[in-house]
Each structure stands twice: as structure tokens, then as C-alpha cells.
Amino acid sequence: MRQHRTAPGETAGSPGLSEALRARAVAELLAARDRTTALTATLDDADLVKQHSPLMSPLVWDLAHIANQEELWLLRRVGGREAMHPRIDPLYDAFEHPRAKRPTLPLLAPSEARAYGHEVRGRVLDLIGRLGSSGAVTGFGADLTGPGAEFALGMVAQHEAQHDETMLATHQLRSGPAVLAAPPPPGPADAAALPAEVYVPGGPFTMGTSAEPWALDNERPAHQVDVPGFWLDTVPVTNAAYARFIADGGYDDRRLWTADGWAHRQQAGLTAPLFWEWDGGWVRSALGVKEPVVPDEPVVHVCWYEADAYARWAGRRLPAEAEWEKAARWDPATGRSRRYPWGDEEWTPARANLGQRHLRPARAGAYPGGAAPCGARQLLGDVWEWTSSDFLPYPGFTAWPYKEYSEVFFGPEYKVLRGGAFGVSPVACRGTFRNWDYPIRRQIFAGFRTARTAAEPAPERA
Ligand SMILES: [Fe+2]
């Protein structure tokens, strides 16, 4: 069972299944369900069962899969209950059926999927109300008691929130009129006064966590990493900067691309970010709306190869994952690693663009209330940020609760993304959170920022 020890250099987490954590789990489960409902209530049944892209599941699969995982982990593993509908389990096992094949399965209809989710949730709320302070349910148990039950609640809340992000990406790939709406995010108040880059001093810092109760296995354990001094972009790379890379022939200059990147650029015919088209100026389609590209918004829907080529064009490089985390968490005043760039306190709407409150990234320089100690802004929220790093285990990694959570993905095939995007829930976003994907992926809400090693002379800024 996972231990919740506090490592040196890390802020202490909750010691047990506290009342506060249980209340937060309930709030996060309800918030995720509100979002799931908003993402599916505005579509008719035909749109819910249709596959909008072979990269994505039909939305009705996500609906029942969310319920099935919640039943599996909370009702069966924590609560010790029998399976409600054992026949459907294999249909909703993400490892049994690739996304492209899911529309061919005998899936639950939208009304059945909703009813299943509703029934599971009712039983889960009842179960949470009866969890003892040790996390054990009287008469049941197995391995998910105590800290295990505490973790399972957070894991299930994060799971639904992560599917809400996936479902938003499905909406982005869907053709048809807009069905989702949200107010615009706040604009930057003082962006013009911000330096182009910030300095992060060299030295060791604590990376990863052993204290966050809801951190996933790949974020653990906390460990020391020595990171030499480096400079990091204060804000993510903007559409305007990226358009200059395009105009300067960046997509046609083989020297800027890795061999794999150039081969992919040629084979896939990449010439601009996904969803961009040229119409006398750059225009982008987003969630059913076509509009001119906003110059000072972070660029989004670029793959790792494009981010890497841009960085080389700018005379810079992508930050390593450890650099990104040090910039986001390390507080030189205390020598400790924060939970979030702004400190150890939980997210508020003034700190980062998260939770699908706004359905686009905020302009570069927004959210001064979420700045890291080094001065970098928007490290959490707005867009995922590609790093130069492969997805690898930390020293002392232990797979939990199952190998397919992270371990089977470790290796050079996947690149790490950090920070979370506007479609990510606060419950699934923190300074230690690690995302990973193939370097060709563009449908995810990913952008990037660039870095340079301190010893190098300052290049001409593009
Ligand atoms: Fe899932």
C-alpha cells in the first residue's frame, strides 16, 4: 500500500482520511459530473453515438466508461460490492478496445449510460458517507482501505475530470455548429512590462511528491534533482511568435527539425498548427467557431516536433521536465518545493485558467496571481506545455494501483507535457502532475515555452 510519508523539502500532505479530504472528494466528484453533463447534454443521441474522429471514442463510450470505472474502484474495490452489470465490463475496458474500434461495440445507449452513471454515483455518495475515519467500510476492506480509500476517491474524481478534457477534445474535432459556450478568460493587465524570460538559479530541488494524497504513481516519490541555472520564457509561445516562425519558412527548413520530426512533417504535410487555415490571414476553428487567430494567445494544437523545430528556429530549446517543475515549484526563499506555482493553497479562479470555465487559453501574461517564484506566468492552466523529456519513472517508482496506469507507457515513445490546459480540472492539475503523449499528437490542447542554458549567450529573440 502506498505510504504517505513526507519527504525532506516537501510540504506535508494530509495524514489520513480526513473529513476535509472526504468533503473535497465529494465536491470534486460533483463538479466533474456537472462538467460531464454539460459536455453531453447539448448533443442529441446521434451525435453522442457517432465517432467524430478515429482518435477519439464516441462520447457515449466515455459516459459509461466513467460510470464503470467509478463502480469498479469505489463500489467494488473500496466498498466490496458485487459487480452491477458484469457483462458490460469488457466493453469499457480501455485496454481491451482501441478508440477506433469502440463504435463497433454493443455499447449502452445514451439513456442507459446516463442511468448507469446516476445509479453508481448515488451508491458512491452513500458509501462515502459511511466510510470510517480509517477509510475502512465495516465488514468490507481488501487493499483499498485507509490511505488506499483516500487515494481511490481522488483517483476516480481525477479520472472523470480527465475524461471531461478528452470529451472537450472530441468536441474540438467534431464538425458542426457550436454547442458549448463560456465567457472569455481575463486579459493580461501588465503583459507589456513583463520580461521575455526569467532566470531559475542552479542547484538541487525536490521533484515529484510523496505527500500529495491524490498524486498518481508516476508523480512519486519525491526526490532531489540538481538542475543547472537556466532561462525560461516568462509566458507560453504566442500565436504571433509562431506565425513568424511559419512566415520565416520554419516548416520548410529541414535544419530546424529532427530526422523523425522532418519525416513526420513531410508525411503528414504539416504547414501550420492543427485547425489553422490561411484566408488572407491566419484563421482558426475552435469548438465550432471560426475566427482570426488572436496574436497574443498561446499557440495550441502543435505537436512536439513542431514545438521542437520552433525552439531551434528561435535559437533556444524546449525545457527539460525537471527544469519545468523547478521553475513551477521551487521557492528560493524557503528552499522548498511548492504544491503549485503560487504556493501551497488550492486553486482559485484568479490563479489559473482551469476547469473549462473559459473554453480557450487566456492571452499571454494573464493570471499574475498564479505567477511562480521565478516570475513565470501561466505555468498551470491555459495550454499543456511540451517538454524535451521522455516519459520515464522517477527513482524508486512503484506501480500503483496497476501497471497500466503509467508503467506500460514509460519509455522514449512518449514525451512529457506539463501544466494542464484550460480544459483540465483543478483536481487533475498540480505542480507535480505529468501528462504524456506521442510526439505527433496535435488534437490535445498543447503549446509550449522555450528555454536556454544560462551559460549560453543570449540569442537574438525572434
Ligand atoms: Fe478512462
XYZ file of C-alpha atoms and ligand atoms in Angstrom:
463
model
C 0.000 0.000 0.000
C 1.160 3.457 -0.824
C 2.718 5.264 2.118
C 2.122 8.941 2.720
C 5.407 9.956 4.190
C 6.639 13.492 3.836
C 9.998 13.785 2.117
C 12.521 16.463 3.081
C 11.919 19.625 1.093
C 8.266 18.925 0.551
C 5.174 20.396 2.103
C 3.246 17.969 4.314
C 0.042 16.466 2.971
C -2.977 15.052 4.732
C -2.103 12.241 7.171
C -5.292 10.217 6.782
C -8.842 10.054 5.511
C -9.772 13.398 6.972
C -13.228 14.860 6.954
C -11.910 17.710 4.810
C -10.481 15.371 2.186
C -13.675 13.362 2.074
C -15.701 16.553 1.617
C -13.341 17.645 -1.131
C -13.718 14.292 -2.875
C -17.495 14.681 -2.880
C -17.209 18.242 -4.211
C -14.798 17.149 -6.957
C -16.981 14.198 -7.977
C -19.995 16.503 -8.240
C -18.043 19.155 -10.172
C -16.769 16.560 -12.635
C -20.296 15.229 -13.163
C -21.604 18.754 -13.804
C -18.967 19.131 -16.487
C -19.692 15.689 -17.971
C -23.362 16.647 -18.162
C -22.589 19.993 -19.803
C -20.422 18.262 -22.415
C -23.086 15.736 -23.349
C -26.464 17.405 -22.694
C -26.127 19.768 -25.648
C -25.781 16.940 -28.180
C -28.519 14.653 -29.482
C -28.240 10.861 -29.343
C -26.936 10.627 -32.912
C -24.055 12.969 -32.061
C -23.311 11.036 -28.855
C -23.013 7.643 -30.558
C -21.152 8.972 -33.612
C -17.387 8.757 -33.784
C -16.179 12.260 -34.604
C -12.569 11.192 -35.136
C -10.806 7.814 -35.105
C -8.552 9.380 -32.440
C -11.471 9.621 -30.037
C -14.182 7.423 -28.538
C -17.850 8.099 -29.222
C -18.954 10.345 -26.333
C -21.428 7.694 -25.186
C -18.473 5.356 -24.546
C -16.869 7.956 -22.253
C -20.159 8.323 -20.377
C -20.487 4.642 -19.492
C -16.730 4.138 -19.039
C -16.696 6.878 -16.383
C -19.501 5.066 -14.535
C -17.853 1.664 -14.967
C -14.519 2.822 -13.526
C -16.276 4.523 -10.617
C -18.178 1.323 -9.907
C -15.036 -0.789 -10.203
C -12.806 1.299 -7.926
C -15.215 2.702 -5.374
C -18.138 0.302 -5.111
C -16.259 -2.948 -5.713
C -12.672 -2.344 -4.578
C -13.328 0.049 -1.680
C -16.881 -0.979 -0.854
C -16.574 -4.703 -1.564
C -19.833 -4.784 -3.579
C -20.683 -7.219 -6.354
C -20.490 -6.079 -9.982
C -23.721 -4.380 -11.067
C -23.529 -5.483 -14.725
C -20.537 -7.836 -15.205
C -21.489 -8.396 -18.851
C -20.569 -4.831 -19.826
C -17.193 -4.630 -18.064
C -15.131 -5.734 -21.105
C -16.815 -3.128 -23.342
C -15.499 -0.310 -21.203
C -12.000 -1.596 -20.546
C -9.776 0.976 -22.261
C -7.010 -1.593 -22.730
C -9.228 -4.128 -24.481
C -10.553 -1.959 -27.280
C -8.645 0.829 -29.055
C -10.616 4.034 -29.547
C -11.016 3.490 -33.297
C -12.860 0.190 -32.659
C -15.200 1.379 -29.906
C -18.101 2.426 -32.191
C -18.403 -1.209 -33.337
C -19.080 -2.486 -29.790
C -22.591 -3.175 -28.455
C -22.394 -0.110 -26.187
C -25.087 1.094 -23.812
C -27.424 3.632 -25.426
C -27.116 7.252 -24.201
C -30.120 6.940 -21.864
C -28.775 3.644 -20.443
C -25.290 5.110 -19.974
C -26.712 8.107 -18.122
C -28.889 5.908 -15.908
C -25.890 3.677 -15.077
C -23.780 6.703 -14.131
C -26.567 8.094 -11.997
C -27.089 4.825 -10.157
C -23.372 4.319 -9.482
C -22.989 7.879 -8.231
C -25.888 7.535 -5.827
C -24.363 4.406 -4.308
C -20.908 6.025 -4.146
C -22.164 9.052 -2.235
C -23.862 6.690 0.173
C -20.619 4.718 0.572
C -18.519 7.833 1.203
C -20.940 8.858 3.917
C -20.298 5.564 5.706
C -16.512 5.428 5.369
C -14.908 5.321 8.797
C -12.086 7.648 9.779
C -9.676 4.828 8.937
C -11.162 4.643 5.468
C -12.430 1.134 6.073
C -16.028 0.183 5.427
C -17.193 -2.073 8.213
C -17.373 -5.648 7.008
C -15.519 -4.987 3.772
C -11.987 -3.962 3.017
C -9.430 -5.606 0.741
C -6.448 -3.425 -0.108
C -8.202 -0.114 -0.641
C -8.748 0.949 2.945
C -7.177 3.793 4.885
C -4.873 5.742 2.569
C -5.985 3.399 -0.226
C -9.607 4.536 0.019
C -8.433 8.117 0.336
C -6.442 7.725 -2.854
C -9.211 5.903 -4.707
C -11.650 8.777 -4.137
C -9.191 11.245 -5.647
C -8.244 8.881 -8.464
C -11.874 8.444 -9.512
C -12.577 12.186 -9.336
C -9.476 12.829 -11.459
C -10.489 10.075 -13.868
C -13.844 11.668 -14.672
C -12.216 15.116 -14.899
C -9.652 13.744 -17.345
C -12.420 12.270 -19.483
C -14.078 15.695 -19.435
C -10.896 17.029 -21.031
C -10.909 14.182 -23.565
C -14.566 14.878 -24.350
C -13.732 18.557 -24.893
C -11.085 17.448 -27.406
C -13.791 15.360 -29.112
C -15.948 18.486 -29.339
C -12.982 20.298 -30.892
C -12.724 17.567 -33.565
C -16.467 17.472 -34.192
C -17.795 19.332 -37.207
C -21.000 21.308 -36.913
C -22.250 24.430 -35.182
C -21.018 25.438 -31.722
C -22.855 23.790 -28.832
C -20.616 24.894 -25.952
C -20.264 28.447 -24.687
C -18.283 30.153 -21.940
C -17.175 33.699 -21.076
C -13.695 34.767 -22.258
C -10.811 34.451 -19.793
C -9.367 37.582 -18.170
C -6.859 39.528 -20.237
C -3.309 40.394 -19.168
C -3.094 43.635 -17.197
C 0.646 44.245 -17.351
C 1.932 41.996 -20.128
C 3.906 44.775 -21.813
C 6.030 45.219 -18.681
C 6.945 41.535 -18.395
C 10.483 40.424 -19.253
C 10.720 37.965 -22.166
C 12.413 35.382 -19.962
C 13.022 34.641 -16.291
C 16.059 33.106 -14.602
C 15.898 29.964 -12.496
C 19.107 29.594 -10.423
C 21.053 26.335 -10.457
C 21.106 23.807 -7.631
C 19.108 20.909 -6.224
C 15.367 20.936 -5.678
C 12.717 18.407 -4.662
C 10.957 16.958 -7.719
C 7.854 14.783 -7.521
C 5.895 14.135 -4.359
C 5.428 11.649 -1.543
C 2.918 13.836 0.297
C 0.107 14.751 -2.100
C -2.733 12.377 -1.195
C -4.091 12.287 -4.747
C -0.814 12.262 -6.682
C -0.661 9.394 -9.184
C 2.049 6.755 -9.158
C 4.148 8.454 -11.858
C 4.455 11.645 -9.735
C 6.046 9.658 -6.895
C 8.279 9.573 -4.928
C 9.758 12.960 -4.014
C 13.452 13.015 -4.897
C 16.282 15.508 -5.233
C 17.347 16.673 -8.698
C 20.224 19.038 -9.410
C 19.203 21.453 -12.166
C 21.794 23.897 -13.552
C 20.709 27.537 -13.912
C 18.610 28.305 -16.990
C 16.404 30.924 -18.577
C 12.750 30.183 -19.328
C 10.157 32.109 -21.351
C 8.006 34.132 -18.941
C 4.874 33.098 -20.858
C 3.976 30.381 -23.366
C 4.900 30.949 -27.034
C 2.159 33.030 -28.646
C 0.297 32.697 -31.939
C 2.067 35.844 -33.205
C 5.511 34.406 -32.491
C 4.528 31.086 -34.016
C 3.185 32.847 -37.141
C 6.626 34.488 -37.539
C 8.199 31.022 -37.488
C 5.824 29.975 -40.284
C 6.410 33.177 -42.289
C 10.180 32.703 -41.929
C 9.908 29.311 -43.647
C 10.215 27.251 -40.476
C 8.161 24.384 -41.924
C 10.400 24.216 -44.995
C 13.798 24.411 -43.309
C 14.939 20.875 -42.707
C 17.803 22.033 -40.453
C 15.303 23.071 -37.774
C 13.766 19.600 -37.455
C 14.969 16.337 -36.008
C 15.146 13.478 -38.524
C 11.928 11.947 -37.158
C 10.291 15.352 -36.994
C 11.145 16.175 -40.600
C 9.903 12.769 -41.799
C 6.627 13.334 -39.985
C 6.317 16.925 -41.207
C 6.705 15.631 -44.794
C 4.445 12.616 -44.441
C 1.653 14.467 -42.602
C 2.011 17.629 -44.718
C 2.314 19.919 -41.699
C 2.328 23.631 -42.552
C 0.646 25.278 -39.541
C -0.988 24.306 -36.205
C -3.974 21.969 -36.403
C -7.239 23.873 -37.001
C -5.422 26.833 -38.642
C -6.053 27.872 -42.237
C -4.845 30.782 -44.328
C -7.537 33.168 -45.529
C -5.620 36.361 -46.183
C -4.514 35.977 -42.558
C -4.475 33.039 -40.158
C -7.918 31.840 -39.129
C -8.607 29.053 -36.651
C -11.593 26.831 -35.933
C -12.353 26.181 -32.287
C -15.389 24.323 -30.947
C -17.498 25.181 -33.980
C -16.408 28.836 -34.283
C -14.089 30.169 -36.982
C -12.202 33.354 -36.105
C -8.960 35.213 -36.807
C -6.082 33.850 -34.745
C -5.593 36.038 -31.646
C -1.943 37.199 -31.777
C -1.165 37.215 -28.070
C -2.898 33.954 -27.111
C -0.614 30.974 -26.508
C -0.334 28.786 -29.590
C -2.205 25.485 -29.162
C -2.630 22.241 -31.145
C 1.015 21.880 -32.142
C 2.839 18.581 -31.870
C 6.158 18.010 -30.103
C 8.045 18.031 -33.420
C 6.649 21.471 -34.267
C 7.466 22.838 -30.798
C 10.991 21.450 -31.028
C 11.541 22.969 -34.502
C 10.222 26.346 -33.360
C 12.578 26.360 -30.378
C 15.552 25.648 -32.644
C 14.449 28.425 -35.009
C 14.352 30.814 -32.033
C 17.906 29.807 -31.054
C 16.547 28.072 -27.963
C 15.302 24.636 -26.859
C 12.376 23.052 -25.064
C 12.784 22.918 -21.276
C 13.533 19.539 -19.717
C 10.783 18.223 -17.456
C 12.903 18.821 -14.333
C 13.536 22.419 -15.423
C 9.817 22.983 -15.914
C 8.992 21.606 -12.476
C 11.743 23.551 -10.769
C 10.514 26.778 -12.395
C 6.965 25.966 -11.282
C 7.621 24.788 -7.708
C 10.996 25.771 -6.280
C 10.872 28.634 -3.825
C 14.372 30.130 -3.318
C 13.176 31.944 -0.174
C 12.437 28.676 1.660
C 14.381 26.128 -0.401
C 11.226 24.005 -0.583
C 9.019 22.895 -3.452
C 5.520 24.343 -3.529
C 2.421 22.364 -4.465
C 1.521 24.971 -7.079
C 3.430 27.898 -8.639
C 1.578 30.384 -6.412
C 2.113 28.460 -3.164
C 0.558 25.563 -1.269
C -3.022 26.896 -1.241
C -5.616 25.339 -3.523
C -6.513 26.761 -6.923
C -8.889 29.700 -7.226
C -10.240 31.191 -10.477
C -7.789 34.114 -10.093
C -4.753 31.808 -10.159
C -5.016 29.811 -13.375
C -7.267 29.159 -16.361
C -8.520 25.681 -15.455
C -11.766 23.742 -15.264
C -13.361 24.656 -18.613
C -14.617 27.905 -17.077
C -13.286 29.524 -20.257
C -13.055 27.492 -23.439
C -9.801 28.987 -24.727
C -6.365 29.936 -23.395
C -6.005 33.348 -21.779
C -3.717 35.814 -23.508
C -0.032 35.626 -22.646
C 0.768 37.412 -19.386
C -2.618 36.864 -17.748
C -3.061 35.493 -14.231
C -0.445 37.482 -12.273
C -1.960 35.826 -9.179
C -0.657 32.470 -10.369
C 2.952 33.503 -11.027
C 5.759 31.224 -9.827
C 8.565 32.497 -7.565
C 10.810 32.863 -10.662
C 8.221 35.182 -12.236
C 6.970 32.789 -14.942
C 3.234 33.022 -15.587
C 0.564 30.579 -16.743
C 2.647 27.514 -15.902
C -0.610 25.880 -14.797
C -3.673 26.252 -16.989
C -4.189 27.689 -20.485
C -2.170 25.150 -22.539
C -0.286 21.935 -21.829
C 3.428 22.541 -22.340
C 5.631 20.087 -24.222
C 8.959 19.373 -22.535
C 12.073 17.867 -24.116
C 11.845 14.822 -21.820
C 10.790 11.242 -22.442
C 8.197 9.799 -20.051
C 10.279 7.842 -17.532
C 9.799 6.612 -13.948
C 11.303 8.525 -11.051
C 13.918 6.735 -8.906
C 12.016 4.481 -6.508
C 8.877 4.329 -8.673
C 6.270 1.741 -7.672
C 3.355 0.943 -9.987
C 0.042 1.579 -8.229
C -2.760 0.674 -8.275
C -1.984 -1.223 -11.511
C 0.804 -1.355 -14.087
C -1.356 0.023 -16.870
C -1.768 3.307 -15.034
C 1.717 4.558 -16.007
C 4.337 1.840 -16.150
C 3.413 0.394 -19.538
C 3.853 3.860 -21.071
C 7.377 4.547 -19.780
C 9.997 4.879 -22.497
C 11.198 7.058 -25.367
C 7.964 6.726 -27.373
C 6.206 9.360 -25.282
C 7.119 12.959 -24.461
C 6.107 14.614 -21.198
C 3.692 17.541 -21.110
C 3.294 19.709 -18.025
C 0.998 22.328 -16.587
C -2.523 21.467 -17.714
C -4.736 23.369 -20.146
C -7.973 25.365 -19.876
C -9.866 22.076 -20.304
C -8.177 20.448 -17.292
C -9.904 20.304 -13.918
C -8.065 21.733 -10.885
C -8.341 18.295 -9.243
C -6.142 16.860 -12.019
C -3.604 19.688 -12.066
C -0.707 20.429 -9.714
C 2.989 21.244 -9.848
C 3.913 17.565 -9.944
C 1.293 16.342 -12.446
C 2.734 14.576 -15.507
C 0.984 14.078 -18.823
C 2.486 12.179 -21.763
C 1.712 11.657 -25.419
C 3.220 10.741 -28.763
C 5.342 13.499 -30.356
C 2.956 13.604 -33.354
C -0.176 14.386 -31.296
C -1.959 17.665 -32.129
C -5.593 17.256 -31.084
C -4.639 17.732 -27.429
C -4.619 21.273 -26.018
C -0.833 21.563 -26.156
C 1.503 24.503 -26.659
C 4.954 25.108 -25.189
C 7.508 27.603 -23.944
C 11.239 27.661 -24.668
C 14.407 27.769 -22.550
C 18.134 28.291 -22.817
C 21.037 27.200 -20.648
C 22.442 30.025 -18.518
C 25.981 29.698 -19.796
C 24.936 30.322 -23.356
C 24.969 33.884 -24.669
C 21.559 35.473 -25.094
C 20.356 34.854 -28.654
C 18.505 37.384 -30.762
C 14.868 36.986 -29.805
C 12.627 36.035 -32.689
Fe -10.511 6.161 -18.563
